[in-house]
C-alpha positions as a printed Julia matrix, in Angstrom:
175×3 Matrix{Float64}:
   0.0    0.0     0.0
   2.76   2.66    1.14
   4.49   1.42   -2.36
   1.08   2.47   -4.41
   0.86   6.01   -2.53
   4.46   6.75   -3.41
   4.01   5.93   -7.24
   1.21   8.3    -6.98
   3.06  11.12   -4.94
   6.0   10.41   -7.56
   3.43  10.71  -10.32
   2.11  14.27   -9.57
   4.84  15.79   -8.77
   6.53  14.17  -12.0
   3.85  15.63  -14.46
   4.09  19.26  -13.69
   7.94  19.12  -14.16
   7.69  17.12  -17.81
   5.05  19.33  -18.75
   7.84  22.25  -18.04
   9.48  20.91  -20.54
   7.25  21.61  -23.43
   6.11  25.4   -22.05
   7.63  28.51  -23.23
  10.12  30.07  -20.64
   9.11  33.38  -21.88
   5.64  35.24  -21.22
   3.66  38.11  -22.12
   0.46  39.71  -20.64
  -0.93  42.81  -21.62
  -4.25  44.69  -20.94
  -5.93  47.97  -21.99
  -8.71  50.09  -20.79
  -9.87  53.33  -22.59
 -10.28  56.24  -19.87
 -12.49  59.35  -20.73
  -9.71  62.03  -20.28
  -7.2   63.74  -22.77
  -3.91  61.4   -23.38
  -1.64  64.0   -21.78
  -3.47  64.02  -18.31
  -3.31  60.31  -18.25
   0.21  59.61  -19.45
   1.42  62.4   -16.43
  -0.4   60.59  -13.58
   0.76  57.0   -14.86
   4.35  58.23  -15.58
   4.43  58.86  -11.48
   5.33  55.4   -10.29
   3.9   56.62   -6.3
   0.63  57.15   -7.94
   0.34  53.06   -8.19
  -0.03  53.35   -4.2
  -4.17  55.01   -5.28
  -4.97  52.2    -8.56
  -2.25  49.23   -8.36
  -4.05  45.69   -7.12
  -0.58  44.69   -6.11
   0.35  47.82   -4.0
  -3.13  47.68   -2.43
  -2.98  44.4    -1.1
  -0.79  45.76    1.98
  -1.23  49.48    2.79
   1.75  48.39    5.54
   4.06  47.54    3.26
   7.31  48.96    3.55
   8.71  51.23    0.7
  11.84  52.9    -0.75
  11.79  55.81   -3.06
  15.16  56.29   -5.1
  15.97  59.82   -7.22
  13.1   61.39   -8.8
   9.57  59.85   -9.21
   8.9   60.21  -13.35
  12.34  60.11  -14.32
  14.82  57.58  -16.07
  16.43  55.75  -12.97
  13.7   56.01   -9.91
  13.41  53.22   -8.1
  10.66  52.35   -6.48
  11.03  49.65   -3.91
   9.05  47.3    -1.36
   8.86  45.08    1.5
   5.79  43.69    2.53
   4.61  40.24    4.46
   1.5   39.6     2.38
   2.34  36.67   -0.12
   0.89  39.03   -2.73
   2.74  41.42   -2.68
   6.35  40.15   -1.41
   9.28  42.04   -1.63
  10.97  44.0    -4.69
  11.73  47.07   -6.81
  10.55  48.69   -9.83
  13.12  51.12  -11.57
  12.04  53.46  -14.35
  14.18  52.5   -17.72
  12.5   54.51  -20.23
  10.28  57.17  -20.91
   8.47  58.37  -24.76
   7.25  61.44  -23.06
   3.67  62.02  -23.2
   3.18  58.38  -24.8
   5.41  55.13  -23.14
   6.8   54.45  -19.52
   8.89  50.79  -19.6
  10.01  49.62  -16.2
  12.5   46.82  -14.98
  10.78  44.91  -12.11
  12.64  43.09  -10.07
  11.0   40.37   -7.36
  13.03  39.11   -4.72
   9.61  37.15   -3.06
   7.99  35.2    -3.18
   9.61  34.15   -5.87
  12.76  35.54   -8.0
  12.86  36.97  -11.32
  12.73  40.1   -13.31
   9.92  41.2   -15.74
   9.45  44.03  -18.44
   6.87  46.06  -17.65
   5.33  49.08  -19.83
   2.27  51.61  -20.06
   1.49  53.42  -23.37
  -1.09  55.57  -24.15
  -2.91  56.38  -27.4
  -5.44  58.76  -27.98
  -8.38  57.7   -29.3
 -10.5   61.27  -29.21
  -9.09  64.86  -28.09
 -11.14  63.78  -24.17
 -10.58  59.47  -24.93
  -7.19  57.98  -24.0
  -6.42  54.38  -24.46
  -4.02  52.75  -22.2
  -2.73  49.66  -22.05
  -0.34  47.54  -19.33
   1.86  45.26  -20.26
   4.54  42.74  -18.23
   7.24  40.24  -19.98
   9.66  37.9   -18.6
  11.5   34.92  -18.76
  10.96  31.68  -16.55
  13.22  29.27  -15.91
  12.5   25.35  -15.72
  10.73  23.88  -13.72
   8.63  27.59  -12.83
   7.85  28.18  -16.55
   5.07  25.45  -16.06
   3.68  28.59  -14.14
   3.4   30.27  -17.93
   0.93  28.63  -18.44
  -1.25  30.34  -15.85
   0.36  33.84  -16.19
  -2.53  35.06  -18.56
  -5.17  34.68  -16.12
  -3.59  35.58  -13.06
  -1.57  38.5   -14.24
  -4.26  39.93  -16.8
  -7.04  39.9   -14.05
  -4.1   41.78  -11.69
  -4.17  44.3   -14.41
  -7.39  44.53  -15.23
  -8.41  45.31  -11.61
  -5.42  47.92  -11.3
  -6.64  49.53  -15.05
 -10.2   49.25  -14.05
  -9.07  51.4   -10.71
  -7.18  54.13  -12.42
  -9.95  54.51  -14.53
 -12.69  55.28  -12.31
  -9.56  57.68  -10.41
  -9.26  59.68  -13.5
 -12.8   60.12  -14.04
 -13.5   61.31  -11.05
């Protein structure tokens, strides 16, 4: 009996980490929301990285959270950086890598927990009338085996993150 129950603890772990195998280390999730104000008043309250603290899903999970500000919020080289105990959130820093004025923001996220890794992030606005902005949030990265099985996942989990975070700025901006 003891032999059977091994085969099938054996078994389940085994499948996740041959399935890792045939999953793509890299991923890419991206959302968009259009927001009813001019392109130029969006893009200069995104490009503000502490303005994440009011519409970010991941920031709001722990208003106790510990955090680190680095040079000058909405310029090339901030770093914005935190500590918290809530799973969610964990611990890590955003640093500003890029910025199109008035159109793109890219970012260089680092996580240091729960789990290690570094992703691409980026927000870019279009307009789509002179008072209609469309924005859209986007993260890449790179897993490694055995955590790329994870990939496979990272559309839903990551895209409803963003959605809820987009859905929040909006109704911020439209206030």
């Amino acid at each position: 009996m003891i032999v059977k129950i091994l085969i099938v603890i054996v078994v389940i772990i085994a499948i996740p980490l041959i399935i890792a195998l045939f999953v793509k280390k890299d991923y890419a999730v991206e959302r968009e929301i259009v927001i009813n104000k001019p392109p130029t008043e969006v893009f200069n309250y995104v490009k503000f990285i502490k303005n994440q603290d009011y519409y970010s899903k991941w920031v709001m999970q722990d208003p106790a959270m510990k955090k680190d500000f680095t040079g000058t919020d909405a310029t090339v080289g901030f770093i914005y950086a935190w500590d918290s105990k809530e799973k969610g959130a964990g611990k890590g820093a955003q640093e500003i890598t890029k910025i199109n004025e008035g159109k793109e923001i890219n970012m260089e996220v680092r996580f240091e927990r729960p789990l290690e890794g570094v992703a691409h992030t980026h927000m870019i606005t279009d307009s789509v009338t002179a008072n209609q902005t469309k924005i859209k949030w986007g993260m890449k990265g790179t897993s490694k085996w055995p955590m790329n099985f994870i990939n496979l996942f990272m559309d839903g989990m990551l895209g409803q993150d963003l959605d809820v975070s987009l859905n929040n700025l909006k109704v911020i901006l439209e206030k």
